Short mmCIF file of C-alpha atoms in Angstrom, two decimals:
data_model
loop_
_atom_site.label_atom_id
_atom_site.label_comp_id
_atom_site.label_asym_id
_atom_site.label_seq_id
_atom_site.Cartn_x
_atom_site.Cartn_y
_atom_site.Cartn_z
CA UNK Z 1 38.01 -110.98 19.78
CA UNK Z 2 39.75 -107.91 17.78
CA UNK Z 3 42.91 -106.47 20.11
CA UNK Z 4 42.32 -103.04 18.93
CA UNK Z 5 45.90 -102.40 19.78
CA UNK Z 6 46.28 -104.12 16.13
CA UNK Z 7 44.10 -101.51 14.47
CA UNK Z 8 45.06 -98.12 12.18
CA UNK Z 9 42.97 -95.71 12.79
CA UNK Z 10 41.25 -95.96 9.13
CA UNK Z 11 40.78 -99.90 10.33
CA UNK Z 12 39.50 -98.65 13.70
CA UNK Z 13 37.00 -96.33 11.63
CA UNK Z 14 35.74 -99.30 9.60
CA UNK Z 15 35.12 -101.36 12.37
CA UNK Z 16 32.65 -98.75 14.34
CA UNK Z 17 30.97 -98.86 10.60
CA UNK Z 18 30.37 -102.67 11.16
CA UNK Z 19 29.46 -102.07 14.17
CA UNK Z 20 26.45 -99.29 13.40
CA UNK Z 21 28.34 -96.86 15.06
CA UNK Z 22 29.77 -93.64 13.52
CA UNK Z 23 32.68 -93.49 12.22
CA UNK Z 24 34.27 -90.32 14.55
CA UNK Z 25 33.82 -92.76 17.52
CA UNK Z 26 37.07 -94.77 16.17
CA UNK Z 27 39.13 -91.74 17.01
CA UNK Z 28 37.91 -91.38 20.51
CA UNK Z 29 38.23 -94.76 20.99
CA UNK Z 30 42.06 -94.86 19.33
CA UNK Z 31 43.01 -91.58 21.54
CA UNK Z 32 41.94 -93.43 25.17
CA UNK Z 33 44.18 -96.75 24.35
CA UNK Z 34 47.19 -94.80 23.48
CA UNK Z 35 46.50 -92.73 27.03
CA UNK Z 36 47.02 -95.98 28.46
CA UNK Z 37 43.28 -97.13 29.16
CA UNK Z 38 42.41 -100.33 28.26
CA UNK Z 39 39.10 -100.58 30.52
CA UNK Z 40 36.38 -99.82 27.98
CA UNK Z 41 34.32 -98.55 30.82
CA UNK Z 42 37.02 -96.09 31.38
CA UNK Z 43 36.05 -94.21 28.22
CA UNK Z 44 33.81 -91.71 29.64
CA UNK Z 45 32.56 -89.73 25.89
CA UNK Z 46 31.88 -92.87 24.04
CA UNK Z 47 28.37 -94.09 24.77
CA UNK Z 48 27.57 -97.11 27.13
CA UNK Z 49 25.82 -99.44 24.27
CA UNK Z 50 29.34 -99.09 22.21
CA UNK Z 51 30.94 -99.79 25.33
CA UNK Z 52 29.14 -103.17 25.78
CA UNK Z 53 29.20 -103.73 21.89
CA UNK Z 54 33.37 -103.02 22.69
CA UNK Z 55 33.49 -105.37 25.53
CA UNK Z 56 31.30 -108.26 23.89
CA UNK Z 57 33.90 -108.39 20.52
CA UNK Z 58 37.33 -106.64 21.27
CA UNK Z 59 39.87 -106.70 23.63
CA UNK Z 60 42.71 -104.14 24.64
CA UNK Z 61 45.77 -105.37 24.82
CA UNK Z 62 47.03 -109.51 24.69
CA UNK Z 63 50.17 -108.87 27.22
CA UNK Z 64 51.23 -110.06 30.71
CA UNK Z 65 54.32 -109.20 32.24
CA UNK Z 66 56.25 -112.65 33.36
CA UNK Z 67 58.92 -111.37 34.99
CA UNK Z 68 60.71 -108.11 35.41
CA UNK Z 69 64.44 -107.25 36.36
CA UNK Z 70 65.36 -103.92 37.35
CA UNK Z 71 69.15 -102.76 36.66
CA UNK Z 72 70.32 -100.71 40.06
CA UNK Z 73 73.17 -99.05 37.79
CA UNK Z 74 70.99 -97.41 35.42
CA UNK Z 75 66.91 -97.58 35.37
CA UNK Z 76 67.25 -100.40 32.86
CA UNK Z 77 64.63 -102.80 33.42
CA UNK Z 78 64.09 -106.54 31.21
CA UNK Z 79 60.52 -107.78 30.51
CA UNK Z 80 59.06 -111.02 29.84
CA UNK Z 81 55.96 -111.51 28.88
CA UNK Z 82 53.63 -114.03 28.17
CA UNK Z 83 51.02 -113.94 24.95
CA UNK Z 84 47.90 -115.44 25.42
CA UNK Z 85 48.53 -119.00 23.94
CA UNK Z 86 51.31 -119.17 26.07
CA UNK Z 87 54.85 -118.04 23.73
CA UNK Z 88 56.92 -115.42 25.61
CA UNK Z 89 58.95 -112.65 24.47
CA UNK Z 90 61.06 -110.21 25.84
CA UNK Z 91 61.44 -106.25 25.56
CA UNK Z 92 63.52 -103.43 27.48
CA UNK Z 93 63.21 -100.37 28.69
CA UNK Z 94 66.40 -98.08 28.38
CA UNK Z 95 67.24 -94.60 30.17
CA UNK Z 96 69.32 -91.91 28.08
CA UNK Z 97 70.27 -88.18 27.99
CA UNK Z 98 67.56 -88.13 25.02
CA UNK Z 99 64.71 -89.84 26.65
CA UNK Z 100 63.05 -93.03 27.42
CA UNK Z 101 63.98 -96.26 24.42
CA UNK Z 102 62.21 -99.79 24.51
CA UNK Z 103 63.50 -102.46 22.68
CA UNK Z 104 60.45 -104.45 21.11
CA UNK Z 105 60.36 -107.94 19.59
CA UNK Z 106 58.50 -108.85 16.51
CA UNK Z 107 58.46 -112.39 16.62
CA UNK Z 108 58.39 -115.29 18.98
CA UNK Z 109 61.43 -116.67 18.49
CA UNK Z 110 63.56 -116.43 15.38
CA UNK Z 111 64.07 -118.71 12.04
CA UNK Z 112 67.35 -117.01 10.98
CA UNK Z 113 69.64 -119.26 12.48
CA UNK Z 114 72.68 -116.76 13.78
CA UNK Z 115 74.96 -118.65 15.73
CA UNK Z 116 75.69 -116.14 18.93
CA UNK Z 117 72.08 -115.44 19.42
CA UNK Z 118 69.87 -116.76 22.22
CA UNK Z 119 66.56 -115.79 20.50
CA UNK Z 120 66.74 -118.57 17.49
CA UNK Z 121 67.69 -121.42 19.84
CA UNK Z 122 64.72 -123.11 19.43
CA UNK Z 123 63.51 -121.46 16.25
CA UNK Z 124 60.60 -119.69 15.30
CA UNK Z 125 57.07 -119.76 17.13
CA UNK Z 126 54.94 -117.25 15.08
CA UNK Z 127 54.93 -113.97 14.12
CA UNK Z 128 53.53 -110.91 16.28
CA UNK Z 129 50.92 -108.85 15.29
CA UNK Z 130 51.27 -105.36 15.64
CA UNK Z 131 49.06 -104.92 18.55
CA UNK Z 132 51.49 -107.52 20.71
CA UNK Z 133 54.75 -105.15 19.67
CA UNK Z 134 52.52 -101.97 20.82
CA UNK Z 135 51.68 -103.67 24.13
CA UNK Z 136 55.22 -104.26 24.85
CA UNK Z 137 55.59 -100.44 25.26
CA UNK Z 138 52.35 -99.33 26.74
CA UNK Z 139 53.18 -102.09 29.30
CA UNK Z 140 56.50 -101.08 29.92
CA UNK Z 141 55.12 -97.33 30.37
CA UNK Z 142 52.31 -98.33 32.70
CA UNK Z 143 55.05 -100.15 34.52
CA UNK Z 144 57.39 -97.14 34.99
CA UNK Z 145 55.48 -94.77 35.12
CA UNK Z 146 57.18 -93.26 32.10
CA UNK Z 147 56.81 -91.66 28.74
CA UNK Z 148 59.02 -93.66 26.16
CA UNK Z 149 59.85 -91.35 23.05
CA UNK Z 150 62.43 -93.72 21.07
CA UNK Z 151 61.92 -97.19 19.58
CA UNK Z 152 64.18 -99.96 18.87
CA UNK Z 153 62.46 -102.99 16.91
CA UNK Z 154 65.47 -105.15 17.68
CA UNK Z 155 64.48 -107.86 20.50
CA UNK Z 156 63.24 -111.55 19.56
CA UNK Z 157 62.80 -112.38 16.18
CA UNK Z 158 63.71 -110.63 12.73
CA UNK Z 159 61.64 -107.82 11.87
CA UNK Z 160 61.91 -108.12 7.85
CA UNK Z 161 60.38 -111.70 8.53
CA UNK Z 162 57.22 -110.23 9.73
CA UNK Z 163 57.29 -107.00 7.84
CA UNK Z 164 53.91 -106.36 7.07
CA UNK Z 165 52.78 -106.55 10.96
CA UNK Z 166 55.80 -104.55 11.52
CA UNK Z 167 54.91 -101.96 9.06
CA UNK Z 168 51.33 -101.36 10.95
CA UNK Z 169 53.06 -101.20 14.23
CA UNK Z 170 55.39 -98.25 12.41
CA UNK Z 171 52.06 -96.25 11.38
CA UNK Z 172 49.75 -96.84 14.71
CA UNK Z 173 52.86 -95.73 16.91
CA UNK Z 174 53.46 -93.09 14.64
CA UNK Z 175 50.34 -91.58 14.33
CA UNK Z 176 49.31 -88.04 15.44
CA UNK Z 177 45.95 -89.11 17.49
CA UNK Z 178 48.20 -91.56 19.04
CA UNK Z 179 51.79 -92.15 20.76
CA UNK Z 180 52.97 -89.70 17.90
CA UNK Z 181 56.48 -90.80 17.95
CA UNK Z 182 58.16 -89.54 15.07
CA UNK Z 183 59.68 -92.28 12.37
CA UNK Z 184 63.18 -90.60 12.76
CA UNK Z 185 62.78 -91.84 16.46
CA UNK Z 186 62.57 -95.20 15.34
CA UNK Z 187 64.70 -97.92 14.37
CA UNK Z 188 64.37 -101.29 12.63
CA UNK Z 189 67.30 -103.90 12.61
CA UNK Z 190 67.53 -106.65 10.24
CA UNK Z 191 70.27 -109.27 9.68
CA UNK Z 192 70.22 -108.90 5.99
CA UNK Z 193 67.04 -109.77 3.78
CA UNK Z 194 67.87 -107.78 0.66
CA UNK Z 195 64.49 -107.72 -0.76
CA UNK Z 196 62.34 -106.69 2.07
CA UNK Z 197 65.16 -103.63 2.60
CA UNK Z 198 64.07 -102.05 -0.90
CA UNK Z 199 60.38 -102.00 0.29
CA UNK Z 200 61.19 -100.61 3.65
CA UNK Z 201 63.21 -97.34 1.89
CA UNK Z 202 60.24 -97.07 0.55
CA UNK Z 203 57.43 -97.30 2.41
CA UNK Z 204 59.74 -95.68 5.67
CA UNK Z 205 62.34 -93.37 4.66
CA UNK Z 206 62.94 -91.43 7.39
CA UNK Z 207 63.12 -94.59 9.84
CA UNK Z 208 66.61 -95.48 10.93
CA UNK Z 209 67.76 -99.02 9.55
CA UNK Z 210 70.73 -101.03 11.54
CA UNK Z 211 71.96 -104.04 9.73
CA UNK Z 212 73.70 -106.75 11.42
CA UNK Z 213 76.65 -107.50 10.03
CA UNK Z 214 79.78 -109.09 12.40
CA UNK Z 215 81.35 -110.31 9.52
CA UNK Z 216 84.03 -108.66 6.83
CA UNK Z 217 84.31 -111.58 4.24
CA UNK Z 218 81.53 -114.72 3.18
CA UNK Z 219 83.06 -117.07 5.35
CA UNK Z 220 83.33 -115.69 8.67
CA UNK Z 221 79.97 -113.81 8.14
CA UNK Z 222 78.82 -117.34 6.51
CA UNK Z 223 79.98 -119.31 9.96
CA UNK Z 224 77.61 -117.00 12.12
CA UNK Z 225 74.67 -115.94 10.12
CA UNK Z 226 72.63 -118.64 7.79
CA UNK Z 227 71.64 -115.55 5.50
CA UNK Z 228 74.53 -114.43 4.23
CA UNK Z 229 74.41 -117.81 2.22
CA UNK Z 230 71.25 -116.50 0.64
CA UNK Z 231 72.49 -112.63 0.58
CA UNK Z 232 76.12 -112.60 0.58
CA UNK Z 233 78.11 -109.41 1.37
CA UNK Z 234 78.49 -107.68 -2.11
CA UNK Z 235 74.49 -108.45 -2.71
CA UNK Z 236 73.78 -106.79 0.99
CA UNK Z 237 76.38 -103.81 0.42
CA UNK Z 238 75.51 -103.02 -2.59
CA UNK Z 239 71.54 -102.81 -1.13
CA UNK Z 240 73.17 -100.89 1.63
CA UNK Z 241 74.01 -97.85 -0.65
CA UNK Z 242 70.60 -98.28 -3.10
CA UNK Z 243 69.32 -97.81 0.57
CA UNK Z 244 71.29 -95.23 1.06
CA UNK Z 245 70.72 -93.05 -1.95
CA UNK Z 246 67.50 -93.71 -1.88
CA UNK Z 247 66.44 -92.16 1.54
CA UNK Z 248 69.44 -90.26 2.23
CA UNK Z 249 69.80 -91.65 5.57
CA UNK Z 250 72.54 -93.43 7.47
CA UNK Z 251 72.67 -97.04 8.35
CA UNK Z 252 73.96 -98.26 11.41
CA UNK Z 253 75.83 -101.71 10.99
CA UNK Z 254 76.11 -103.54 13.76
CA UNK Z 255 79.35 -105.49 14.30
CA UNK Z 256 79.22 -107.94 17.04
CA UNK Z 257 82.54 -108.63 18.24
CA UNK Z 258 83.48 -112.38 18.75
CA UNK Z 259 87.01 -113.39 20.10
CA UNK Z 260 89.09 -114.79 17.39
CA UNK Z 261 86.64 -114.65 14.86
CA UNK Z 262 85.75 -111.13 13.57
CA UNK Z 263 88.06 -108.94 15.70
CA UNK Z 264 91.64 -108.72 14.42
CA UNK Z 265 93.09 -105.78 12.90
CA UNK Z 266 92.96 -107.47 9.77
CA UNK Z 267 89.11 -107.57 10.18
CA UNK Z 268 89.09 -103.66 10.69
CA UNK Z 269 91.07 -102.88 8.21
CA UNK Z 270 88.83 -105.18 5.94
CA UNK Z 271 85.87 -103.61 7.42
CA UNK Z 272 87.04 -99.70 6.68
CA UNK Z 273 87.48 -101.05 2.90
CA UNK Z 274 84.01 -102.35 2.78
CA UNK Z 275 82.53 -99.28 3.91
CA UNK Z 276 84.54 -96.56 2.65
CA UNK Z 277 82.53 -93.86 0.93
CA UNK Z 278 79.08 -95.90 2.31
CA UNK Z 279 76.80 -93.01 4.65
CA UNK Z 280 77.02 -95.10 7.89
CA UNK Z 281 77.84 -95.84 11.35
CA UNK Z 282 79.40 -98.89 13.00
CA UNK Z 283 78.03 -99.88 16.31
CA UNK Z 284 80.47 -102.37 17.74
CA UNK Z 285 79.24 -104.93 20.07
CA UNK Z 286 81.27 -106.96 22.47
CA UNK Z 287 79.33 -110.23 22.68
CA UNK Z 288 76.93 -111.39 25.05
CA UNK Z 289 77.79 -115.07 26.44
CA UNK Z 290 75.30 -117.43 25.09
CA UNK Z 291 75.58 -120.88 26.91
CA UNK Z 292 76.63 -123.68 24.58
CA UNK Z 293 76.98 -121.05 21.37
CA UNK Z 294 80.84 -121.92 21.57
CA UNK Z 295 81.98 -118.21 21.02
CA UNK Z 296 83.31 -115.99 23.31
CA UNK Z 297 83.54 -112.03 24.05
CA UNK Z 298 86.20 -109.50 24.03
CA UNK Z 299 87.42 -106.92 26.66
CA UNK Z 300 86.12 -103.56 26.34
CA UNK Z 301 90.06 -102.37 25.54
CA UNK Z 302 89.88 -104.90 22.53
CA UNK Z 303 86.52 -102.80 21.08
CA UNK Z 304 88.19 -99.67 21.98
CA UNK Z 305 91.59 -100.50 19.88
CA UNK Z 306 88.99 -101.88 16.94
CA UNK Z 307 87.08 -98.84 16.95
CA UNK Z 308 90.40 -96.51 16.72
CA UNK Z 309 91.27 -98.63 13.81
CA UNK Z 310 88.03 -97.64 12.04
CA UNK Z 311 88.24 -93.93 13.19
CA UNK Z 312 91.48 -93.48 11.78
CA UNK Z 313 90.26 -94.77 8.54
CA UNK Z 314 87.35 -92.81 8.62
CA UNK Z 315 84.72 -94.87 9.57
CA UNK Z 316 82.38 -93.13 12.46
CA UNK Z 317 82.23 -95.78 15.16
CA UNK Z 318 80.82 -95.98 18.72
CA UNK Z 319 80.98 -98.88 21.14
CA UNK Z 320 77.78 -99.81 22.67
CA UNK Z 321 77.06 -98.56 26.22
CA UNK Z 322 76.94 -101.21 28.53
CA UNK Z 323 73.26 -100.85 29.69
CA UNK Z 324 71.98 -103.85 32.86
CA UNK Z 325 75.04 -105.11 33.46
CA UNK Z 326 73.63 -106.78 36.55
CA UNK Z 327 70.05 -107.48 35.46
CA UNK Z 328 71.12 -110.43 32.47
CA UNK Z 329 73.11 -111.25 29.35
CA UNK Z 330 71.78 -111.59 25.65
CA UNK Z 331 68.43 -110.51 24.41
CA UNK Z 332 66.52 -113.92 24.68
CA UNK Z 333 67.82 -115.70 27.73
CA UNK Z 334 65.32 -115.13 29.99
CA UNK Z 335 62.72 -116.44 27.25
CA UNK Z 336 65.10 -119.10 25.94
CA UNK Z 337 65.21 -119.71 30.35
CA UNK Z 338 61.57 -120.14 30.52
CA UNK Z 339 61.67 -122.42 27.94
CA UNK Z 340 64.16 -124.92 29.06
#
């Protein structure tokens, strides 16, 4: 069965071609799925024979919602859902002054090892295709009731791993007969695969890249991240600003903050020195408990004093807004839950 979820429209088109159907039929089809149908009988202007030719060798969706937790501090609300041979991933849905965000996964599980994270526990199932990641969104509109206008590809898994069924998702959510969500709306995070980040200026240069990066020297980014043995921090920073020159956009590195690890003054001031003159943002992170991970958080004063450090040298920092507080933790601990 073909998920037409997966499909470009130029792969939709080809399809209704092998199918003896014409090709203007693929656009139809492509504009009722991203309305949110995904009962072929529902599609009242396509003939019935393509509907039963539909029905017999495609599907519409490959998505079930496990479980659902709704914040009742601020419309956040957690998904987990299962894929039909039986992984689970997890996605969420995020209220702000600028509209609706979802945070997608691209993979079940994660291979890249970082210590803090929940999501690589147990490694790396498979990739998704790019009909699973649209799902996650359609499902979490159909759920809510709610048009979502900003995407975050930063739940389970590491997109640059999976880039070329991450690259689809980009163009069918991006598309004008479609969700038409513009690529500056977007966002892809990666923990640091040099190569892929050449080919994703690129092929995407207008959507916004966040690199994790929680560390300011080899060691202490070393400890928590597997990569950075293969990419250390002069190779990633020095891709950072060919990134940067190249699209003329600003990165976002993310800096988790882990007690007595990466959040001394001397780590700030280190910080501000590898950055300075760089077109970016720090997004500092207070970390999420993870069970067993033997690394603990810091107090939102702690971020606030780290992120004054920056701002006085310069560096444009936020920290994150605390978004479902009381709904869970960590991005992958209700999958890593499920699991166990």
């Amino acid at each position: 069965m073909v998920d037409l979820r997966s499909l470009e429209l130029h792969e939709m088109e080809a399809l209704m071609l092998r199918l003896g159907q014409p090709k203007f039929r693929a656009k139809q089809i492509f504009q009722w799925i991203y309305k949110g149908i995904s009962d072929f009988d529902a599609m009242k202007n396509i003939p019935k024979i393509l509907r039963e030719l539909l029905a017999q060798h495609c599907s519409i969706g490959t998505v079930q919602p496990l479980e659902i937790q709704k914040s009742k501090k601020d419309g956040t609300r957690k998904y987990l859902f299962q894929l039909p041979d039986g992984n689970t991933i997890e996605s969420v849905f995020m209220q702000y002054k600028y509209g609706n965000s979802i945070c997608v996964s691209s993979q079940a599980g994660c291979r890249m090892g970082c210590k803090f994270c929940a999501s690589t526990r147990n490694g790396l199932s498979r990739n998704l295709t790019p009909g699973e990641m649209v799902s996650q969104l359609l499902e979490a509109e159909r759920d809510t009731g709610e048009k979502i206008g900003h995407i975050v590809v930063m739940g389970t898994g590491e997109p640059f791993d999976n880039y070329e069924n991450v690259a689809a998702f980009l163009r069918i959510v991006n598309d004008q007969n479609g969700l038409n969500i513009g690529m500056r709306n977007i966002t892809v995070s990666t923990c640091g695969l040099v190569p892929v980040m050449e080919q994703f200026a690129a092929d995407f240069p207008q959507v916004n890249l966040a690199i994790s990066l929680h560390g300011t020297t080899d060691a202490i980014r070393g400890s928590m991240m597997p990569i950075n043995h293969r990419y250390p921090l002069e190779m990633l920073l020095a891709a950072s600003k060919a990134y940067t020159e190249k699209t003329g956009r600003r990165i976002t590195f993310e800096y988790t903050l882990v007690n007595g690890v990466n959040d001394r003054d001397e780590d700030a001031e280190r910080l501000c020195r590898l950055l300075h003159g760089m077109l970016c943002h720090v997004n500092l992170i207070p970390l999420n408990r993870v069970e067993g991970a033997g690394f603990d958080t810091v107090s939102r004063k702690r971020a606030a004093e780290f992120q004054e450090i920056l701002e006085h040298r310069g560096i444009a920092a936020t920290v994150r807004r605390e978004l479902g507080a009381d709904i869970d933790a960590a991005c992958g601990q209700l999958r890593l839950g499920k699991q166990q």
